[in-house]
């Protein structure tokens, strides 16, 4: 079902991010694909260990968790340039990341046609290789976190459930279908629909009271998308995902339904989220 044809069925709406939130896929994609492909593309093997550790800090374990891949790349290469070796044409890549209205492979390919640049070409080559490696990951390493299915099943009794993800639509659909999660979902919105903030905003327009809407996510971008639309935010804490989902099922969702989410509980969850990514 697409956004245009979607209709509200229940009074409550729970939006759920996929990678790193419902699905235990974010760490493995960075640890096996993003970081190693960067080391290979730029020939950074002699500093592999500290560079990969820093890549994971930027992309997984701090307040930049969930950053766009090209923004993360530019930041990491800037550090490499200062600490380890010269990165040819780096200012061109940094300028594109800062000024481009769209940060995607297609937008990067368009920029390369306009301006010959070693850094831009290498960034595109890296991104394409990352996608290939992610596609090659076996499905048995792309599983939901413990408790996700049970939590969604319980919440779905009283709320409409929407996947709101910035990942590839086909990948999200395949992963959720494989583990029997889609039967607890009313609509799937991915990167082809628009930003998470846009998707939440359009869903709210279907007739939900914002006090009855909650975004569940693991990254600052999820929190920002919720804040922009004035809806509640429930964090899935990195490295504490299983406990987060257990609490969501036993307390978080119930508080949304009985009207006690707002105030002290919401403030506590946001504080825990910020503290966890320090």
PDB file of C-alpha atoms in Angstrom:
ATOM      1  CA  UNK A   1       0.000   0.000   0.000  1.00  0.00           C
ATOM      2  CA  UNK A   2       1.271   3.498  -0.814  1.00  0.00           C
ATOM      3  CA  UNK A   3       0.850   6.686   1.174  1.00  0.00           C
ATOM      4  CA  UNK A   4      -1.798   8.139  -1.132  1.00  0.00           C
ATOM      5  CA  UNK A   5      -4.176   5.183  -0.641  1.00  0.00           C
ATOM      6  CA  UNK A   6      -3.465   4.615   3.058  1.00  0.00           C
ATOM      7  CA  UNK A   7      -6.392   4.960   5.452  1.00  0.00           C
ATOM      8  CA  UNK A   8      -6.362   5.222   9.244  1.00  0.00           C
ATOM      9  CA  UNK A   9      -7.988   2.234  10.958  1.00  0.00           C
ATOM     10  CA  UNK A  10      -7.245   2.797  14.649  1.00  0.00           C
ATOM     11  CA  UNK A  11      -6.892   5.828  16.902  1.00  0.00           C
ATOM     12  CA  UNK A  12      -3.192   5.221  17.565  1.00  0.00           C
ATOM     13  CA  UNK A  13      -0.227   5.116  15.176  1.00  0.00           C
ATOM     14  CA  UNK A  14       3.196   3.638  15.903  1.00  0.00           C
ATOM     15  CA  UNK A  15       5.973   4.305  13.383  1.00  0.00           C
ATOM     16  CA  UNK A  16       8.982   1.978  13.456  1.00  0.00           C
ATOM     17  CA  UNK A  17      12.404   2.386  11.867  1.00  0.00           C
ATOM     18  CA  UNK A  18      13.983  -0.743  10.372  1.00  0.00           C
ATOM     19  CA  UNK A  19      17.823  -0.893  10.282  1.00  0.00           C
ATOM     20  CA  UNK A  20      19.282  -0.820  13.794  1.00  0.00           C
ATOM     21  CA  UNK A  21      15.845  -0.465  15.378  1.00  0.00           C
ATOM     22  CA  UNK A  22      13.627  -3.435  14.529  1.00  0.00           C
ATOM     23  CA  UNK A  23      16.228  -5.285  12.470  1.00  0.00           C
ATOM     24  CA  UNK A  24      19.695  -6.121  13.771  1.00  0.00           C
ATOM     25  CA  UNK A  25      21.259  -5.041  10.478  1.00  0.00           C
ATOM     26  CA  UNK A  26      22.951  -1.707  11.100  1.00  0.00           C
ATOM     27  CA  UNK A  27      26.052  -2.918  12.945  1.00  0.00           C
ATOM     28  CA  UNK A  28      26.759  -5.715  10.507  1.00  0.00           C
ATOM     29  CA  UNK A  29      26.413  -3.445   7.464  1.00  0.00           C
ATOM     30  CA  UNK A  30      28.953  -0.980   8.849  1.00  0.00           C
ATOM     31  CA  UNK A  31      31.336  -3.539  10.332  1.00  0.00           C
ATOM     32  CA  UNK A  32      31.374  -5.860   7.306  1.00  0.00           C
ATOM     33  CA  UNK A  33      30.600  -3.511   4.424  1.00  0.00           C
ATOM     34  CA  UNK A  34      30.910   0.273   4.819  1.00  0.00           C
ATOM     35  CA  UNK A  35      34.186   0.486   6.773  1.00  0.00           C
ATOM     36  CA  UNK A  36      36.123  -2.309   5.036  1.00  0.00           C
ATOM     37  CA  UNK A  37      35.105  -1.024   1.574  1.00  0.00           C
ATOM     38  CA  UNK A  38      36.461   2.435   2.481  1.00  0.00           C
ATOM     39  CA  UNK A  39      39.772   0.967   3.684  1.00  0.00           C
ATOM     40  CA  UNK A  40      40.048  -0.974   0.424  1.00  0.00           C
ATOM     41  CA  UNK A  41      39.020   1.874  -1.896  1.00  0.00           C
ATOM     42  CA  UNK A  42      41.526   4.342  -0.457  1.00  0.00           C
ATOM     43  CA  UNK A  43      44.317   1.829   0.338  1.00  0.00           C
ATOM     44  CA  UNK A  44      44.270   2.407   4.102  1.00  0.00           C
ATOM     45  CA  UNK A  45      45.212  -1.144   5.099  1.00  0.00           C
ATOM     46  CA  UNK A  46      48.211  -0.219   7.234  1.00  0.00           C
ATOM     47  CA  UNK A  47      45.928   1.824   9.549  1.00  0.00           C
ATOM     48  CA  UNK A  48      42.931  -0.471   9.200  1.00  0.00           C
ATOM     49  CA  UNK A  49      42.246  -1.142  12.892  1.00  0.00           C
ATOM     50  CA  UNK A  50      42.086   2.442  14.245  1.00  0.00           C
ATOM     51  CA  UNK A  51      40.287   3.698  11.129  1.00  0.00           C
ATOM     52  CA  UNK A  52      37.574   1.032  11.323  1.00  0.00           C
ATOM     53  CA  UNK A  53      37.153   1.661  15.054  1.00  0.00           C
ATOM     54  CA  UNK A  54      36.665   5.362  14.367  1.00  0.00           C
ATOM     55  CA  UNK A  55      34.273   4.653  11.464  1.00  0.00           C
ATOM     56  CA  UNK A  56      32.076   2.627  13.804  1.00  0.00           C
ATOM     57  CA  UNK A  57      32.145   5.377  16.443  1.00  0.00           C
ATOM     58  CA  UNK A  58      30.944   7.956  13.921  1.00  0.00           C
ATOM     59  CA  UNK A  59      28.268   5.785  12.326  1.00  0.00           C
ATOM     60  CA  UNK A  60      27.061   3.574  15.178  1.00  0.00           C
ATOM     61  CA  UNK A  61      27.923   4.605  18.715  1.00  0.00           C
ATOM     62  CA  UNK A  62      27.711   8.406  18.993  1.00  0.00           C
ATOM     63  CA  UNK A  63      25.243  11.211  18.224  1.00  0.00           C
ATOM     64  CA  UNK A  64      26.079  10.936  14.518  1.00  0.00           C
ATOM     65  CA  UNK A  65      24.611   7.395  14.445  1.00  0.00           C
ATOM     66  CA  UNK A  66      22.567   6.954  11.276  1.00  0.00           C
ATOM     67  CA  UNK A  67      24.358   9.777   9.446  1.00  0.00           C
ATOM     68  CA  UNK A  68      24.052   9.713   5.635  1.00  0.00           C
ATOM     69  CA  UNK A  69      26.771   7.463   4.183  1.00  0.00           C
ATOM     70  CA  UNK A  70      28.433  10.267   2.195  1.00  0.00           C
ATOM     71  CA  UNK A  71      28.471  12.648   5.168  1.00  0.00           C
ATOM     72  CA  UNK A  72      30.053   9.896   7.272  1.00  0.00           C
ATOM     73  CA  UNK A  73      32.578   9.215   4.514  1.00  0.00           C
ATOM     74  CA  UNK A  74      33.579  12.878   4.179  1.00  0.00           C
ATOM     75  CA  UNK A  75      34.006  13.209   7.944  1.00  0.00           C
ATOM     76  CA  UNK A  76      36.105  10.043   8.168  1.00  0.00           C
ATOM     77  CA  UNK A  77      38.293  10.925   5.178  1.00  0.00           C
ATOM     78  CA  UNK A  78      38.885  14.355   6.702  1.00  0.00           C
ATOM     79  CA  UNK A  79      40.301  12.657   9.797  1.00  0.00           C
ATOM     80  CA  UNK A  80      42.358  10.280   7.639  1.00  0.00           C
ATOM     81  CA  UNK A  81      43.735  13.265   5.702  1.00  0.00           C
ATOM     82  CA  UNK A  82      44.820  14.980   8.920  1.00  0.00           C
ATOM     83  CA  UNK A  83      46.189  11.899  10.696  1.00  0.00           C
ATOM     84  CA  UNK A  84      47.391   9.262   8.225  1.00  0.00           C
ATOM     85  CA  UNK A  85      47.741  10.249   4.560  1.00  0.00           C
ATOM     86  CA  UNK A  86      46.694  12.823   1.977  1.00  0.00           C
ATOM     87  CA  UNK A  87      43.271  12.226   0.403  1.00  0.00           C
ATOM     88  CA  UNK A  88      43.384  13.532  -3.158  1.00  0.00           C
ATOM     89  CA  UNK A  89      40.653  16.006  -4.113  1.00  0.00           C
ATOM     90  CA  UNK A  90      39.045  15.835  -0.646  1.00  0.00           C
ATOM     91  CA  UNK A  91      37.728  19.453  -0.733  1.00  0.00           C
ATOM     92  CA  UNK A  92      35.688  18.608  -3.856  1.00  0.00           C
ATOM     93  CA  UNK A  93      33.956  15.722  -2.057  1.00  0.00           C
ATOM     94  CA  UNK A  94      33.395  17.824   1.068  1.00  0.00           C
ATOM     95  CA  UNK A  95      31.888  20.637  -1.039  1.00  0.00           C
ATOM     96  CA  UNK A  96      29.529  18.205  -2.806  1.00  0.00           C
ATOM     97  CA  UNK A  97      28.399  16.675   0.513  1.00  0.00           C
ATOM     98  CA  UNK A  98      27.768  20.140   1.955  1.00  0.00           C
ATOM     99  CA  UNK A  99      25.967  21.654  -1.040  1.00  0.00           C
ATOM    100  CA  UNK A 100      24.190  18.817  -2.877  1.00  0.00           C
ATOM    101  CA  UNK A 101      20.402  18.810  -2.482  1.00  0.00           C
ATOM    102  CA  UNK A 102      20.474  15.002  -2.678  1.00  0.00           C
ATOM    103  CA  UNK A 103      23.128  12.644  -1.325  1.00  0.00           C
ATOM    104  CA  UNK A 104      22.725   9.505  -3.410  1.00  0.00           C
ATOM    105  CA  UNK A 105      24.635   7.430  -5.956  1.00  0.00           C
ATOM    106  CA  UNK A 106      22.649   8.985  -8.800  1.00  0.00           C
ATOM    107  CA  UNK A 107      23.303  12.541  -7.596  1.00  0.00           C
ATOM    108  CA  UNK A 108      26.990  11.718  -7.244  1.00  0.00           C
ATOM    109  CA  UNK A 109      27.117  10.251 -10.767  1.00  0.00           C
ATOM    110  CA  UNK A 110      25.506  13.478 -12.067  1.00  0.00           C
ATOM    111  CA  UNK A 111      28.128  15.566 -10.233  1.00  0.00           C
ATOM    112  CA  UNK A 112      30.955  13.501 -11.754  1.00  0.00           C
ATOM    113  CA  UNK A 113      29.616  14.207 -15.258  1.00  0.00           C
ATOM    114  CA  UNK A 114      29.780  17.911 -14.481  1.00  0.00           C
ATOM    115  CA  UNK A 115      33.188  17.903 -12.754  1.00  0.00           C
ATOM    116  CA  UNK A 116      36.042  15.427 -13.172  1.00  0.00           C
ATOM    117  CA  UNK A 117      37.212  14.498  -9.668  1.00  0.00           C
ATOM    118  CA  UNK A 118      39.214  11.606  -8.245  1.00  0.00           C
ATOM    119  CA  UNK A 119      37.518  11.895  -4.843  1.00  0.00           C
ATOM    120  CA  UNK A 120      34.004  11.905  -6.311  1.00  0.00           C
ATOM    121  CA  UNK A 121      34.770   8.891  -8.522  1.00  0.00           C
ATOM    122  CA  UNK A 122      36.234   6.956  -5.608  1.00  0.00           C
ATOM    123  CA  UNK A 123      33.270   7.862  -3.404  1.00  0.00           C
ATOM    124  CA  UNK A 124      30.856   6.490  -6.015  1.00  0.00           C
ATOM    125  CA  UNK A 125      32.954   3.342  -6.511  1.00  0.00           C
ATOM    126  CA  UNK A 126      32.967   2.848  -2.722  1.00  0.00           C
ATOM    127  CA  UNK A 127      29.211   3.330  -2.432  1.00  0.00           C
ATOM    128  CA  UNK A 128      28.462   0.881  -5.254  1.00  0.00           C
ATOM    129  CA  UNK A 129      30.747  -1.742  -3.667  1.00  0.00           C
ATOM    130  CA  UNK A 130      29.049  -1.207  -0.294  1.00  0.00           C
ATOM    131  CA  UNK A 131      25.650  -1.924  -1.855  1.00  0.00           C
ATOM    132  CA  UNK A 132      26.995  -5.073  -3.511  1.00  0.00           C
ATOM    133  CA  UNK A 133      28.446  -6.315  -0.208  1.00  0.00           C
ATOM    134  CA  UNK A 134      25.206  -5.595   1.648  1.00  0.00           C
ATOM    135  CA  UNK A 135      23.233  -7.500  -1.000  1.00  0.00           C
ATOM    136  CA  UNK A 136      25.605 -10.442  -0.562  1.00  0.00           C
ATOM    137  CA  UNK A 137      25.042 -10.645   3.207  1.00  0.00           C
ATOM    138  CA  UNK A 138      23.202 -13.885   4.018  1.00  0.00           C
ATOM    139  CA  UNK A 139      19.674 -13.469   5.356  1.00  0.00           C
ATOM    140  CA  UNK A 140      20.539 -15.433   8.493  1.00  0.00           C
ATOM    141  CA  UNK A 141      22.689 -12.520   9.723  1.00  0.00           C
ATOM    142  CA  UNK A 142      19.932  -9.937   9.070  1.00  0.00           C
ATOM    143  CA  UNK A 143      17.482 -10.807  11.852  1.00  0.00           C
ATOM    144  CA  UNK A 144      15.060  -8.799  13.987  1.00  0.00           C
ATOM    145  CA  UNK A 145      16.078  -8.058  17.554  1.00  0.00           C
ATOM    146  CA  UNK A 146      14.649 -10.361  20.211  1.00  0.00           C
ATOM    147  CA  UNK A 147      11.144  -9.338  21.205  1.00  0.00           C
ATOM    148  CA  UNK A 148      10.343  -7.245  18.128  1.00  0.00           C
ATOM    149  CA  UNK A 149       7.719  -9.602  16.727  1.00  0.00           C
ATOM    150  CA  UNK A 150       5.944  -9.982  20.077  1.00  0.00           C
ATOM    151  CA  UNK A 151       6.050  -6.226  20.749  1.00  0.00           C
ATOM    152  CA  UNK A 152       4.617  -5.362  17.340  1.00  0.00           C
ATOM    153  CA  UNK A 153       1.920  -8.023  17.634  1.00  0.00           C
ATOM    154  CA  UNK A 154       0.832  -6.624  21.017  1.00  0.00           C
ATOM    155  CA  UNK A 155       0.942  -2.985  19.867  1.00  0.00           C
ATOM    156  CA  UNK A 156      -0.925  -3.797  16.654  1.00  0.00           C
ATOM    157  CA  UNK A 157      -4.020  -4.772  18.636  1.00  0.00           C
ATOM    158  CA  UNK A 158      -4.614  -1.084  19.421  1.00  0.00           C
ATOM    159  CA  UNK A 159      -2.449   0.836  16.934  1.00  0.00           C
ATOM    160  CA  UNK A 160      -1.821   1.087  13.226  1.00  0.00           C
ATOM    161  CA  UNK A 161       1.819   0.188  12.542  1.00  0.00           C
ATOM    162  CA  UNK A 162       3.937   1.951   9.902  1.00  0.00           C
ATOM    163  CA  UNK A 163       7.501   1.112   8.917  1.00  0.00           C
ATOM    164  CA  UNK A 164       9.254   4.466   8.401  1.00  0.00           C
ATOM    165  CA  UNK A 165      12.746   3.770   7.087  1.00  0.00           C
ATOM    166  CA  UNK A 166      15.426   5.498   5.011  1.00  0.00           C
ATOM    167  CA  UNK A 167      16.635   2.129   3.715  1.00  0.00           C
ATOM    168  CA  UNK A 168      15.963   0.476   0.364  1.00  0.00           C
ATOM    169  CA  UNK A 169      12.291  -0.516  -0.013  1.00  0.00           C
ATOM    170  CA  UNK A 170      12.947  -3.968  -1.469  1.00  0.00           C
ATOM    171  CA  UNK A 171      15.502  -4.865   1.214  1.00  0.00           C
ATOM    172  CA  UNK A 172      13.185  -3.797   4.048  1.00  0.00           C
ATOM    173  CA  UNK A 173      10.238  -5.679   2.562  1.00  0.00           C
ATOM    174  CA  UNK A 174      12.264  -8.882   2.090  1.00  0.00           C
ATOM    175  CA  UNK A 175      13.752  -8.797   5.595  1.00  0.00           C
ATOM    176  CA  UNK A 176      10.430  -8.116   7.354  1.00  0.00           C
ATOM    177  CA  UNK A 177       8.576 -10.704   5.257  1.00  0.00           C
ATOM    178  CA  UNK A 178      11.188 -13.397   5.921  1.00  0.00           C
ATOM    179  CA  UNK A 179      10.679 -13.162   9.674  1.00  0.00           C
ATOM    180  CA  UNK A 180       6.882 -12.834   9.596  1.00  0.00           C
ATOM    181  CA  UNK A 181       6.803  -9.198  10.711  1.00  0.00           C
ATOM    182  CA  UNK A 182       4.829  -7.709   7.820  1.00  0.00           C
ATOM    183  CA  UNK A 183       1.549  -9.192   9.074  1.00  0.00           C
ATOM    184  CA  UNK A 184       1.790  -6.705  11.964  1.00  0.00           C
ATOM    185  CA  UNK A 185       2.351  -3.743   9.598  1.00  0.00           C
ATOM    186  CA  UNK A 186      -0.243  -1.539   7.851  1.00  0.00           C
ATOM    187  CA  UNK A 187       2.086   0.453   5.580  1.00  0.00           C
ATOM    188  CA  UNK A 188       5.773   0.343   4.582  1.00  0.00           C
ATOM    189  CA  UNK A 189       7.439   3.684   3.794  1.00  0.00           C
ATOM    190  CA  UNK A 190      11.103   3.638   2.715  1.00  0.00           C
ATOM    191  CA  UNK A 191      13.649   5.967   1.093  1.00  0.00           C
ATOM    192  CA  UNK A 192      11.671   6.224  -2.167  1.00  0.00           C
ATOM    193  CA  UNK A 193       8.762   7.946  -0.362  1.00  0.00           C
ATOM    194  CA  UNK A 194      10.733  10.761   1.240  1.00  0.00           C
ATOM    195  CA  UNK A 195      12.392  11.694   4.521  1.00  0.00           C
ATOM    196  CA  UNK A 196      11.218  10.192   7.800  1.00  0.00           C
ATOM    197  CA  UNK A 197       9.915  13.596   8.913  1.00  0.00           C
ATOM    198  CA  UNK A 198       7.915  13.900   5.679  1.00  0.00           C
ATOM    199  CA  UNK A 199       6.480  10.378   6.018  1.00  0.00           C
ATOM    200  CA  UNK A 200       5.383  10.905   9.628  1.00  0.00           C
ATOM    201  CA  UNK A 201       3.836  14.249   8.721  1.00  0.00           C
ATOM    202  CA  UNK A 202       1.848  12.730   5.857  1.00  0.00           C
ATOM    203  CA  UNK A 203       0.643   9.865   8.055  1.00  0.00           C
ATOM    204  CA  UNK A 204      -0.536  12.289  10.752  1.00  0.00           C
ATOM    205  CA  UNK A 205      -2.621  14.061   8.091  1.00  0.00           C
ATOM    206  CA  UNK A 206      -4.666  10.860   7.715  1.00  0.00           C
ATOM    207  CA  UNK A 207      -6.553  11.876  10.862  1.00  0.00           C
ATOM    208  CA  UNK A 208      -4.408  10.962  13.880  1.00  0.00           C
ATOM    209  CA  UNK A 209      -4.124  13.166  16.952  1.00  0.00           C
ATOM    210  CA  UNK A 210      -0.385  13.823  17.423  1.00  0.00           C
ATOM    211  CA  UNK A 211      -0.797  12.796  21.102  1.00  0.00           C
ATOM    212  CA  UNK A 212      -1.645   9.325  19.781  1.00  0.00           C
ATOM    213  CA  UNK A 213       1.405   8.967  17.524  1.00  0.00           C
ATOM    214  CA  UNK A 214       4.816   7.588  18.429  1.00  0.00           C
ATOM    215  CA  UNK A 215       8.051   7.086  16.465  1.00  0.00           C
ATOM    216  CA  UNK A 216      10.278   4.206  17.523  1.00  0.00           C
ATOM    217  CA  UNK A 217      13.903   4.588  16.424  1.00  0.00           C
ATOM    218  CA  UNK A 218      17.552   4.151  17.278  1.00  0.00           C
ATOM    219  CA  UNK A 219      19.225   7.236  15.799  1.00  0.00           C
ATOM    220  CA  UNK A 220      19.113  11.022  16.320  1.00  0.00           C
ATOM    221  CA  UNK A 221      17.475  11.355  12.886  1.00  0.00           C
ATOM    222  CA  UNK A 222      14.504   9.362  14.179  1.00  0.00           C
ATOM    223  CA  UNK A 223      14.187  11.625  17.217  1.00  0.00           C
ATOM    224  CA  UNK A 224      14.400  14.728  14.995  1.00  0.00           C
ATOM    225  CA  UNK A 225      11.713  13.359  12.654  1.00  0.00           C
ATOM    226  CA  UNK A 226       9.406  12.801  15.632  1.00  0.00           C
ATOM    227  CA  UNK A 227      10.160  16.239  17.100  1.00  0.00           C
ATOM    228  CA  UNK A 228       9.487  18.039  13.815  1.00  0.00           C
ATOM    229  CA  UNK A 229       5.991  16.550  13.772  1.00  0.00           C
ATOM    230  CA  UNK A 230       5.246  16.994  17.485  1.00  0.00           C
ATOM    231  CA  UNK A 231       4.823  13.244  18.078  1.00  0.00           C
ATOM    232  CA  UNK A 232       6.288  11.066  20.834  1.00  0.00           C
ATOM    233  CA  UNK A 233       9.634   9.275  20.537  1.00  0.00           C
ATOM    234  CA  UNK A 234      10.582   5.882  21.919  1.00  0.00           C
ATOM    235  CA  UNK A 235      14.300   5.043  21.656  1.00  0.00           C
ATOM    236  CA  UNK A 236      15.761   1.628  20.931  1.00  0.00           C
ATOM    237  CA  UNK A 237      19.098   1.994  22.702  1.00  0.00           C
ATOM    238  CA  UNK A 238      22.164   0.784  20.827  1.00  0.00           C
ATOM    239  CA  UNK A 239      23.759  -2.198  22.646  1.00  0.00           C
ATOM    240  CA  UNK A 240      20.551  -2.480  24.761  1.00  0.00           C
ATOM    241  CA  UNK A 241      18.108  -3.275  21.968  1.00  0.00           C
ATOM    242  CA  UNK A 242      16.545  -6.392  23.498  1.00  0.00           C
ATOM    243  CA  UNK A 243      15.809  -4.644  26.806  1.00  0.00           C
ATOM    244  CA  UNK A 244      14.423  -1.638  24.903  1.00  0.00           C
ATOM    245  CA  UNK A 245      11.946  -3.796  23.006  1.00  0.00           C
ATOM    246  CA  UNK A 246      10.900  -5.603  26.167  1.00  0.00           C
ATOM    247  CA  UNK A 247      10.160  -2.289  27.868  1.00  0.00           C
ATOM    248  CA  UNK A 248       8.338  -1.035  24.787  1.00  0.00           C
ATOM    249  CA  UNK A 249       6.006  -4.017  24.892  1.00  0.00           C
ATOM    250  CA  UNK A 250       5.442  -3.974  28.671  1.00  0.00           C
ATOM    251  CA  UNK A 251       5.365  -0.230  29.334  1.00  0.00           C
ATOM    252  CA  UNK A 252       6.060   2.163  26.438  1.00  0.00           C
ATOM    253  CA  UNK A 253       3.186   1.164  24.169  1.00  0.00           C
ATOM    254  CA  UNK A 254       0.798   0.844  27.119  1.00  0.00           C
ATOM    255  CA  UNK A 255       1.628   4.384  28.240  1.00  0.00           C
ATOM    256  CA  UNK A 256       0.839   5.650  24.744  1.00  0.00           C
ATOM    257  CA  UNK A 257      -2.557   3.940  24.909  1.00  0.00           C
ATOM    258  CA  UNK A 258      -3.494   5.106  28.419  1.00  0.00           C
ATOM    259  CA  UNK A 259      -2.293   8.703  27.940  1.00  0.00           C
ATOM    260  CA  UNK A 260       0.607   8.616  30.419  1.00  0.00           C
ATOM    261  CA  UNK A 261       3.468   8.732  27.873  1.00  0.00           C
ATOM    262  CA  UNK A 262       3.713  12.518  27.837  1.00  0.00           C
ATOM    263  CA  UNK A 263       5.773  14.304  30.473  1.00  0.00           C
ATOM    264  CA  UNK A 264       8.062  12.458  32.867  1.00  0.00           C
ATOM    265  CA  UNK A 265       8.208   9.176  30.945  1.00  0.00           C
ATOM    266  CA  UNK A 266       8.941  10.838  27.582  1.00  0.00           C
ATOM    267  CA  UNK A 267      11.606  13.052  29.186  1.00  0.00           C
ATOM    268  CA  UNK A 268      13.212  10.021  30.841  1.00  0.00           C
ATOM    269  CA  UNK A 269      13.361   8.080  27.554  1.00  0.00           C
ATOM    270  CA  UNK A 270      14.922  11.019  25.676  1.00  0.00           C
ATOM    271  CA  UNK A 271      17.525  11.492  28.437  1.00  0.00           C
ATOM    272  CA  UNK A 272      18.422   7.783  28.289  1.00  0.00           C
ATOM    273  CA  UNK A 273      18.750   8.021  24.507  1.00  0.00           C
ATOM    274  CA  UNK A 274      21.061  11.045  24.599  1.00  0.00           C
ATOM    275  CA  UNK A 275      23.173   9.598  27.407  1.00  0.00           C
ATOM    276  CA  UNK A 276      23.588   6.290  25.575  1.00  0.00           C
ATOM    277  CA  UNK A 277      25.094   7.995  22.503  1.00  0.00           C
ATOM    278  CA  UNK A 278      27.506  10.294  24.341  1.00  0.00           C
TER     279      UNK A 278
END
